[in-house]
Each structure stands twice: as structure tokens, then as C-alpha cells.
PDB file of C-alpha atoms in Angstrom:
ATOM      1  CA  GLY U   1      47.566   7.562  73.302  1.00 66.00           C
ATOM      2  CA  GLN U   2      47.614   4.009  72.120  1.00 76.00           C
ATOM      3  CA  ASN U   3      45.011   1.520  71.033  1.00 89.00           C
ATOM      4  CA  ILE U   4      45.879  -2.168  70.739  1.00 95.00           C
ATOM      5  CA  ASP U   5      43.502  -4.805  69.447  1.00 96.00           C
ATOM      6  CA  GLN U   6      43.846  -8.591  69.557  1.00 97.00           C
ATOM      7  CA  PRO U   7      41.328 -11.428  69.350  1.00 97.00           C
ATOM      8  CA  THR U   8      40.123 -12.525  72.760  1.00 96.00           C
ATOM      9  CA  GLU U   9      40.405 -16.241  72.246  1.00 97.00           C
ATOM     10  CA  MET U  10      41.611 -18.780  69.705  1.00 98.00           C
ATOM     11  CA  THR U  11      41.642 -22.539  69.620  1.00 97.00           C
ATOM     12  CA  ALA U  12      43.917 -24.831  67.639  1.00 97.00           C
ATOM     13  CA  THR U  13      44.939 -28.453  67.403  1.00 97.00           C
ATOM     14  CA  GLU U  14      48.189 -29.917  68.622  1.00 97.00           C
ATOM     15  CA  GLY U  15      50.727 -30.006  65.791  1.00 97.00           C
ATOM     16  CA  ALA U  16      48.980 -27.299  63.802  1.00 97.00           C
ATOM     17  CA  ILE U  17      49.991 -23.709  63.016  1.00 97.00           C
ATOM     18  CA  VAL U  18      48.216 -20.690  64.477  1.00 98.00           C
ATOM     19  CA  GLN U  19      48.537 -16.985  63.731  1.00 98.00           C
ATOM     20  CA  ILE U  20      47.635 -14.420  66.389  1.00 98.00           C
ATOM     21  CA  ASN U  21      47.063 -10.930  65.040  1.00 98.00           C
ATOM     22  CA  CYS U  22      47.573  -7.581  66.701  1.00 98.00           C
ATOM     23  CA  THR U  23      46.635  -4.186  65.310  1.00 97.00           C
ATOM     24  CA  TYR U  24      47.672  -0.984  66.947  1.00 96.00           C
ATOM     25  CA  GLN U  25      47.421   2.778  66.733  1.00 93.00           C
ATOM     26  CA  THR U  26      50.084   4.880  68.361  1.00 88.00           C
ATOM     27  CA  SER U  27      51.336   8.430  68.121  1.00 83.00           C
ATOM     28  CA  GLY U  28      54.984   7.326  68.195  1.00 87.00           C
ATOM     29  CA  PHE U  29      56.454   3.861  67.688  1.00 91.00           C
ATOM     30  CA  ASN U  30      59.509   2.271  69.240  1.00 91.00           C
ATOM     31  CA  GLY U  31      58.771  -1.380  68.622  1.00 94.00           C
ATOM     32  CA  LEU U  32      56.295  -4.137  69.344  1.00 96.00           C
ATOM     33  CA  PHE U  33      56.698  -6.971  71.823  1.00 96.00           C
ATOM     34  CA  TRP U  34      55.020 -10.322  72.180  1.00 98.00           C
ATOM     35  CA  TYR U  35      54.866 -11.924  75.605  1.00 97.00           C
ATOM     36  CA  GLN U  36      53.504 -15.297  76.686  1.00 97.00           C
ATOM     37  CA  GLN U  37      51.564 -15.572  79.928  1.00 94.00           C
ATOM     38  CA  HIS U  38      50.458 -18.898  81.384  1.00 94.00           C
ATOM     39  CA  ALA U  39      47.501 -18.753  83.733  1.00 90.00           C
ATOM     40  CA  GLY U  40      48.486 -17.348  87.122  1.00 87.00           C
ATOM     41  CA  GLU U  41      52.049 -16.663  86.037  1.00 90.00           C
ATOM     42  CA  ALA U  42      54.128 -13.699  84.919  1.00 90.00           C
ATOM     43  CA  PRO U  43      54.469 -12.641  81.289  1.00 93.00           C
ATOM     44  CA  THR U  44      57.642 -13.882  79.620  1.00 95.00           C
ATOM     45  CA  PHE U  45      59.272 -12.275  76.609  1.00 95.00           C
ATOM     46  CA  LEU U  46      58.884 -13.928  73.224  1.00 96.00           C
ATOM     47  CA  SER U  47      59.877 -11.392  70.569  1.00 96.00           C
ATOM     48  CA  TYR U  48      60.539  -7.787  69.676  1.00 95.00           C
ATOM     49  CA  ASN U  49      60.069  -6.187  66.252  1.00 96.00           C
ATOM     50  CA  VAL U  50      60.946  -2.627  65.380  1.00 94.00           C
ATOM     51  CA  LEU U  51      61.552  -2.978  61.618  1.00 96.00           C
ATOM     52  CA  ASP U  52      59.133  -4.365  59.046  1.00 97.00           C
ATOM     53  CA  GLY U  53      59.385  -8.035  58.287  1.00 97.00           C
ATOM     54  CA  LEU U  54      59.481 -11.447  59.839  1.00 97.00           C
ATOM     55  CA  GLU U  55      61.656 -12.496  62.764  1.00 94.00           C
ATOM     56  CA  GLU U  56      61.934 -16.238  63.247  1.00 94.00           C
ATOM     57  CA  LYS U  57      62.905 -17.863  66.514  1.00 91.00           C
ATOM     58  CA  GLY U  58      62.413 -21.603  66.580  1.00 94.00           C
ATOM     59  CA  ARG U  59      58.732 -22.543  66.488  1.00 96.00           C
ATOM     60  CA  PHE U  60      57.704 -18.916  67.006  1.00 97.00           C
ATOM     61  CA  SER U  61      57.889 -16.117  64.434  1.00 97.00           C
ATOM     62  CA  SER U  62      56.737 -12.525  64.651  1.00 98.00           C
ATOM     63  CA  PHE U  63      55.877 -10.184  61.807  1.00 98.00           C
ATOM     64  CA  LEU U  64      55.532  -6.419  61.711  1.00 98.00           C
ATOM     65  CA  SER U  65      54.127  -3.937  59.226  1.00 97.00           C
ATOM     66  CA  ARG U  66      54.544  -0.421  60.569  1.00 96.00           C
ATOM     67  CA  SER U  67      52.609   1.219  57.756  1.00 95.00           C
ATOM     68  CA  LYS U  68      49.581  -0.975  58.503  1.00 96.00           C
ATOM     69  CA  GLY U  69      49.940  -0.875  62.281  1.00 96.00           C
ATOM     70  CA  TYR U  70      49.866  -4.658  62.240  1.00 96.00           C
ATOM     71  CA  SER U  71      51.762  -7.547  63.724  1.00 98.00           C
ATOM     72  CA  TYR U  72      51.230 -11.254  64.057  1.00 98.00           C
ATOM     73  CA  LEU U  73      52.729 -14.037  66.095  1.00 98.00           C
ATOM     74  CA  LEU U  74      52.993 -17.368  64.301  1.00 98.00           C
ATOM     75  CA  LEU U  75      53.245 -20.535  66.328  1.00 98.00           C
ATOM     76  CA  LYS U  76      54.181 -23.720  64.485  1.00 97.00           C
ATOM     77  CA  GLU U  77      54.012 -27.369  65.562  1.00 97.00           C
ATOM     78  CA  LEU U  78      51.709 -26.480  68.403  1.00 98.00           C
ATOM     79  CA  GLN U  79      52.174 -28.267  71.686  1.00 97.00           C
ATOM     80  CA  MET U  80      49.774 -28.533  74.601  1.00 97.00           C
ATOM     81  CA  LYS U  81      52.133 -26.371  76.672  1.00 97.00           C
ATOM     82  CA  ASP U  82      51.546 -23.506  74.221  1.00 98.00           C
ATOM     83  CA  SER U  83      48.104 -23.032  75.759  1.00 98.00           C
ATOM     84  CA  ALA U  84      48.500 -19.566  77.283  1.00 97.00           C
ATOM     85  CA  SER U  85      47.663 -15.917  76.754  1.00 97.00           C
ATOM     86  CA  TYR U  86      49.724 -14.069  74.172  1.00 98.00           C
ATOM     87  CA  LEU U  87      50.159 -10.391  74.884  1.00 97.00           C
ATOM     88  CA  CYS U  88      50.957  -7.789  72.264  1.00 97.00           C
ATOM     89  CA  ALA U  89      52.671  -4.702  73.703  1.00 96.00           C
ATOM     90  CA  VAL U  90      53.598  -1.521  71.882  1.00 94.00           C
ATOM     91  CA  ALA U  91      56.462   0.715  72.952  1.00 92.00           C
ATOM     92  CA  PRO U  92      55.832   4.379  72.137  1.00 88.00           C
ATOM     93  CA  SER U  93      58.393   7.053  71.468  1.00 85.00           C
ATOM     94  CA  GLY U  94      58.682  10.740  72.265  1.00 78.00           C
ATOM     95  CA  GLY U  95      57.693  11.403  75.848  1.00 76.00           C
ATOM     96  CA  SER U  96      56.778   8.005  77.209  1.00 80.00           C
ATOM     97  CA  TYR U  97      58.763   4.856  76.513  1.00 83.00           C
ATOM     98  CA  ILE U  98      56.602   2.526  78.560  1.00 89.00           C
ATOM     99  CA  PRO U  99      55.126  -0.425  76.651  1.00 91.00           C
ATOM    100  CA  THR U 100      51.346  -0.622  76.684  1.00 91.00           C
ATOM    101  CA  PHE U 101      49.835  -4.083  76.689  1.00 94.00           C
ATOM    102  CA  GLY U 102      46.836  -5.295  74.757  1.00 95.00           C
ATOM    103  CA  ARG U 103      44.195  -7.455  76.437  1.00 94.00           C
ATOM    104  CA  GLY U 104      45.904 -10.613  75.257  1.00 96.00           C
ATOM    105  CA  THR U 105      44.731 -13.574  73.188  1.00 97.00           C
ATOM    106  CA  SER U 106      43.942 -16.734  75.084  1.00 97.00           C
ATOM    107  CA  LEU U 107      45.123 -19.693  72.997  1.00 98.00           C
ATOM    108  CA  ILE U 108      43.703 -23.111  73.756  1.00 98.00           C
ATOM    109  CA  VAL U 109      45.528 -26.042  72.181  1.00 97.00           C
ATOM    110  CA  HIS U 110      43.576 -29.282  72.159  1.00 96.00           C
ATOM    111  CA  PRO U 111      44.686 -32.799  71.238  1.00 94.00           C
TER     112      PRO U 111
ATOM    113  CA  GLU N   1      69.169 -17.205  84.319  1.00 77.00           C
ATOM    114  CA  PRO N   2      68.764 -14.204  86.630  1.00 81.00           C
ATOM    115  CA  GLU N   3      65.241 -13.493  87.745  1.00 92.00           C
ATOM    116  CA  VAL N   4      63.077 -10.915  89.437  1.00 96.00           C
ATOM    117  CA  THR N   5      61.780 -12.113  92.792  1.00 96.00           C
ATOM    118  CA  GLN N   6      58.663 -10.881  94.550  1.00 96.00           C
ATOM    119  CA  THR N   7      57.327 -11.385  98.035  1.00 95.00           C
ATOM    120  CA  PRO N   8      54.851 -12.300  99.289  1.00 96.00           C
ATOM    121  CA  SER N   9      53.207 -14.419  96.608  1.00 95.00           C
ATOM    122  CA  HIS N  10      49.806 -13.805  98.209  1.00 96.00           C
ATOM    123  CA  GLN N  11      48.636 -11.007 100.486  1.00 97.00           C
ATOM    124  CA  VAL N  12      45.216 -10.714 102.053  1.00 97.00           C
ATOM    125  CA  THR N  13      44.329  -7.452 103.756  1.00 97.00           C
ATOM    126  CA  GLN N  14      41.365  -5.539 105.092  1.00 97.00           C
ATOM    127  CA  MET N  15      40.097  -2.471 103.292  1.00 97.00           C
ATOM    128  CA  GLY N  16      41.840   0.654 104.572  1.00 97.00           C
ATOM    129  CA  GLN N  17      44.982  -1.160 105.636  1.00 97.00           C
ATOM    130  CA  GLU N  18      48.440  -0.435 104.286  1.00 97.00           C
ATOM    131  CA  VAL N  19      50.359  -3.053 102.316  1.00 98.00           C
ATOM    132  CA  ILE N  20      53.924  -3.193 101.094  1.00 97.00           C
ATOM    133  CA  LEU N  21      54.810  -5.385  98.164  1.00 98.00           C
ATOM    134  CA  ARG N  22      58.456  -6.262  97.780  1.00 97.00           C
ATOM    135  CA  CYS N  23      60.614  -6.949  94.769  1.00 97.00           C
ATOM    136  CA  VAL N  24      64.246  -7.718  94.099  1.00 97.00           C
ATOM    137  CA  PRO N  25      65.016  -6.727  90.489  1.00 96.00           C
ATOM    138  CA  ILE N  26      67.779  -8.306  88.446  1.00 94.00           C
ATOM    139  CA  SER N  27      71.011  -6.977  89.879  1.00 91.00           C
ATOM    140  CA  ASN N  28      72.496  -5.189  86.862  1.00 90.00           C
ATOM    141  CA  HIS N  29      69.209  -3.714  85.660  1.00 92.00           C
ATOM    142  CA  LEU N  30      68.664   0.014  85.920  1.00 91.00           C
ATOM    143  CA  TYR N  31      64.927   0.397  85.250  1.00 94.00           C
ATOM    144  CA  PHE N  32      62.224  -0.919  87.537  1.00 95.00           C
ATOM    145  CA  TYR N  33      58.483  -1.095  87.069  1.00 96.00           C
ATOM    146  CA  TRP N  34      55.250  -2.024  88.757  1.00 97.00           C
ATOM    147  CA  TYR N  35      52.349  -3.331  86.706  1.00 97.00           C
ATOM    148  CA  ARG N  36      49.047  -4.766  87.867  1.00 97.00           C
ATOM    149  CA  GLN N  37      46.563  -7.153  86.337  1.00 94.00           C
ATOM    150  CA  ILE N  38      43.013  -7.380  87.581  1.00 94.00           C
ATOM    151  CA  LEU N  39      41.595 -10.857  87.050  1.00 90.00           C
ATOM    152  CA  GLY N  40      40.661 -11.355  83.410  1.00 88.00           C
ATOM    153  CA  GLN N  41      41.918  -7.958  82.358  1.00 91.00           C
ATOM    154  CA  LYS N  42      45.028  -6.610  80.702  1.00 92.00           C
ATOM    155  CA  VAL N  43      48.390  -5.878  82.249  1.00 94.00           C
ATOM    156  CA  GLU N  44      48.365  -2.201  83.276  1.00 96.00           C
ATOM    157  CA  PHE N  45      51.355   0.020  83.899  1.00 95.00           C
ATOM    158  CA  LEU N  46      51.575   1.738  87.276  1.00 97.00           C
ATOM    159  CA  VAL N  47      55.006   3.302  87.626  1.00 97.00           C
ATOM    160  CA  SER N  48      58.607   3.203  86.430  1.00 95.00           C
ATOM    161  CA  PHE N  49      61.683   4.046  88.476  1.00 94.00           C
ATOM    162  CA  TYR N  50      65.155   5.028  87.359  1.00 92.00           C
ATOM    163  CA  ASN N  51      68.109   6.589  89.090  1.00 90.00           C
ATOM    164  CA  ASN N  52      66.302   6.578  92.435  1.00 90.00           C
ATOM    165  CA  GLU N  53      63.278   8.465  91.274  1.00 93.00           C
ATOM    166  CA  ILE N  54      59.985   7.950  89.510  1.00 95.00           C
ATOM    167  CA  SER N  55      60.447   8.390  85.760  1.00 93.00           C
ATOM    168  CA  GLU N  56      56.851   7.822  84.669  1.00 93.00           C
ATOM    169  CA  LYS N  57      53.554   7.005  86.290  1.00 95.00           C
ATOM    170  CA  SER N  58      50.067   6.266  85.067  1.00 94.00           C
ATOM    171  CA  GLU N  59      46.750   7.720  86.149  1.00 94.00           C
ATOM    172  CA  ILE N  60      46.236   4.643  88.332  1.00 95.00           C
ATOM    173  CA  PHE N  61      49.268   5.591  90.430  1.00 96.00           C
ATOM    174  CA  ASP N  62      47.569   8.172  92.616  1.00 94.00           C
ATOM    175  CA  ASP N  63      48.502   9.525  96.046  1.00 95.00           C
ATOM    176  CA  GLN N  64      47.730   6.265  97.822  1.00 96.00           C
ATOM    177  CA  PHE N  65      50.629   4.587  95.994  1.00 97.00           C
ATOM    178  CA  SER N  66      54.329   5.104  96.562  1.00 97.00           C
ATOM    179  CA  VAL N  67      57.523   3.349  95.553  1.00 97.00           C
ATOM    180  CA  GLU N  68      60.864   3.159  97.209  1.00 94.00           C
ATOM    181  CA  ARG N  69      64.266   1.626  96.723  1.00 92.00           C
ATOM    182  CA  PRO N  70      65.323   1.427 100.378  1.00 87.00           C
ATOM    183  CA  ASP N  71      68.662  -0.226  99.664  1.00 87.00           C
ATOM    184  CA  GLY N  72      70.716  -1.471  96.738  1.00 79.00           C
ATOM    185  CA  SER N  73      68.549  -4.468  95.995  1.00 87.00           C
ATOM    186  CA  ASN N  74      64.921  -4.031  97.064  1.00 93.00           C
ATOM    187  CA  PHE N  75      62.182  -2.142  95.254  1.00 96.00           C
ATOM    188  CA  THR N  76      58.868  -1.728  97.059  1.00 97.00           C
ATOM    189  CA  LEU N  77      55.333  -0.660  96.255  1.00 98.00           C
ATOM    190  CA  LYS N  78      53.277   0.707  99.129  1.00 98.00           C
ATOM    191  CA  ILE N  79      49.525   1.099  98.995  1.00 97.00           C
ATOM    192  CA  ARG N  80      48.587   3.390 101.862  1.00 96.00           C
ATOM    193  CA  SER N  81      44.904   2.695 102.334  1.00 94.00           C
ATOM    194  CA  THR N  82      43.735  -0.248 100.302  1.00 97.00           C
ATOM    195  CA  LYS N  83      40.393  -0.326  98.516  1.00 96.00           C
ATOM    196  CA  LEU N  84      38.423  -3.291  97.249  1.00 97.00           C
ATOM    197  CA  GLU N  85      39.309  -2.335  93.675  1.00 96.00           C
ATOM    198  CA  ASP N  86      43.024  -2.659  94.449  1.00 97.00           C
ATOM    199  CA  SER N  87      42.592  -6.424  94.426  1.00 97.00           C
ATOM    200  CA  ALA N  88      44.808  -7.622  91.591  1.00 97.00           C
ATOM    201  CA  MET N  89      48.028  -9.399  90.711  1.00 96.00           C
ATOM    202  CA  TYR N  90      50.902  -6.957  91.057  1.00 97.00           C
ATOM    203  CA  PHE N  91      53.942  -7.602  88.908  1.00 97.00           C
ATOM    204  CA  CYS N  92      57.338  -6.091  89.406  1.00 97.00           C
ATOM    205  CA  ALA N  93      59.575  -5.920  86.345  1.00 96.00           C
ATOM    206  CA  SER N  94      63.050  -4.735  85.496  1.00 95.00           C
ATOM    207  CA  SER N  95      65.027  -4.009  82.353  1.00 94.00           C
ATOM    208  CA  SER N  96      68.539  -3.041  81.417  1.00 91.00           C
ATOM    209  CA  GLY N  97      67.326  -0.158  79.301  1.00 86.00           C
ATOM    210  CA  THR N  98      64.106   1.517  78.324  1.00 79.00           C
ATOM    211  CA  GLY N  99      61.868   1.534  75.252  1.00 74.00           C
ATOM    212  CA  SER N 100      63.175  -1.300  73.141  1.00 77.00           C
ATOM    213  CA  GLU N 101      64.487  -3.393  76.013  1.00 87.00           C
ATOM    214  CA  LYS N 102      62.459  -6.394  77.091  1.00 91.00           C
ATOM    215  CA  LEU N 103      60.947  -6.532  80.528  1.00 94.00           C
ATOM    216  CA  PHE N 104      61.715  -9.304  82.967  1.00 95.00           C
ATOM    217  CA  PHE N 105      58.715  -9.888  85.204  1.00 96.00           C
ATOM    218  CA  GLY N 106      58.566 -11.349  88.663  1.00 96.00           C
ATOM    219  CA  SER N 107      56.044 -14.051  89.488  1.00 94.00           C
ATOM    220  CA  GLY N 108      53.704 -11.523  91.058  1.00 96.00           C
ATOM    221  CA  THR N 109      51.928 -10.825  94.329  1.00 97.00           C
ATOM    222  CA  GLN N 110      48.234 -11.651  94.390  1.00 97.00           C
ATOM    223  CA  LEU N 111      46.638  -8.946  96.545  1.00 98.00           C
ATOM    224  CA  SER N 112      43.157  -9.576  97.901  1.00 97.00           C
ATOM    225  CA  VAL N 113      41.428  -6.698  99.688  1.00 97.00           C
ATOM    226  CA  LEU N 114      38.438  -7.752 101.798  1.00 96.00           C
TER     227      LEU N 114
END
């Protein structure tokens, strides 16, 4: 089985940087996804990491350490529109390949 | 950009009634999924579908649920006899591959069972 843990809620100021952490335990690993979900809307893909290290994509970066079962999503130059839930999802391997989602971190960006 | 479309956006039904939720996945995708999200809770996997058959299903996907691809474009989720606890947002998703491929989600159907 899988266990995914993220903080429930975070707040940050417009223009600042915020790091959202995700720790996971899984019997097989085939990558970790981050999705963004605005209230009442569908999740949308942000990033995918399968190797250790940092992947940068504009204002958003995602980091993975497989040995520590740890990932973070880094959001720079925060904008009000970044207020959303950020979902960490782990793809297993061997048997099931279906990503399992964490509970999500609700990020509130204030002026 | 291609998108997954779902209808209806909202569905209200009485307990015990049957509902069918409809989805049109992205046309060149091969893998289709249904997820649900109860208000304030996490996105939960229900079922995946590939090559015209169920490839995986979760414990939630019991005998009251079924999926079908009635033609080349639609993908449906049927709930045979709805219960109060089936009230949730149901998301359809599709992907070009499995495992490492990202999911494209539809905008969801909000199901309310009264």
C-alpha cells in the first residue's frame, strides 16, 4: 500500500516563495506527480519526478529524493491566482500503476 | 489544447435511483479513469479502463458501479442504486499511457444524492 503525507494548509504573501512538502511510503515507485486544484475545479498537472533532483518549470519547481521518500513543490513569485490545493500523487510499480493522491495542501496567498 | 469533457456538471438524484455520468476522453488517449472526491477529502481512484475492459479497480468500485465505452468516444460510469454516501464530485480522466503518464481530468460531475 501507499501512505502520502502533506500539510493541510499553508499561507503565504504575494510575491514570496513557498515550499510544499510531501512524504510518502510505497512498496514500488514509478514517479511522483504534483497537481494543482482550484476550488470546485479539476486537478491540473504541474510536474512529474521519477529521478532524484530538482525539475524547474517557470515559477514552479519540484524536487524528489527517493531514498528519503520526500518531495517538495516550490512556488516562486507567488500570485493571488496560486491560491489553490496542491496535490501530491505517487505512482506505484509492480502490479498497480494507478497514482494515489495525498489529501492535498491548501495554499492561501494573501496580499 | 484537447480536453476531457464531462456531462452533466451537476446531477441531483434520489437515494436508490440509478445515475449515469458521461465522459468524452481525449481522442488519442488509450487509458480512461474515474476518480471521486468527497467534499473536503482527497481524490480517490475508482476504476481504470483499457482496451475495452477494466484494468484496475479500487475497493470503492463495488457491484453497484459499472463502466462502459458504448462507442468510440464516450466513457460512462453507472451507479445502479445510489446511496447518500455516493454524493461527491466525480472526475473522469484520460492518459496516453499508464504509470508515468500524466492524467488529464475533466471538470467533473457534482453528484448529490438526497
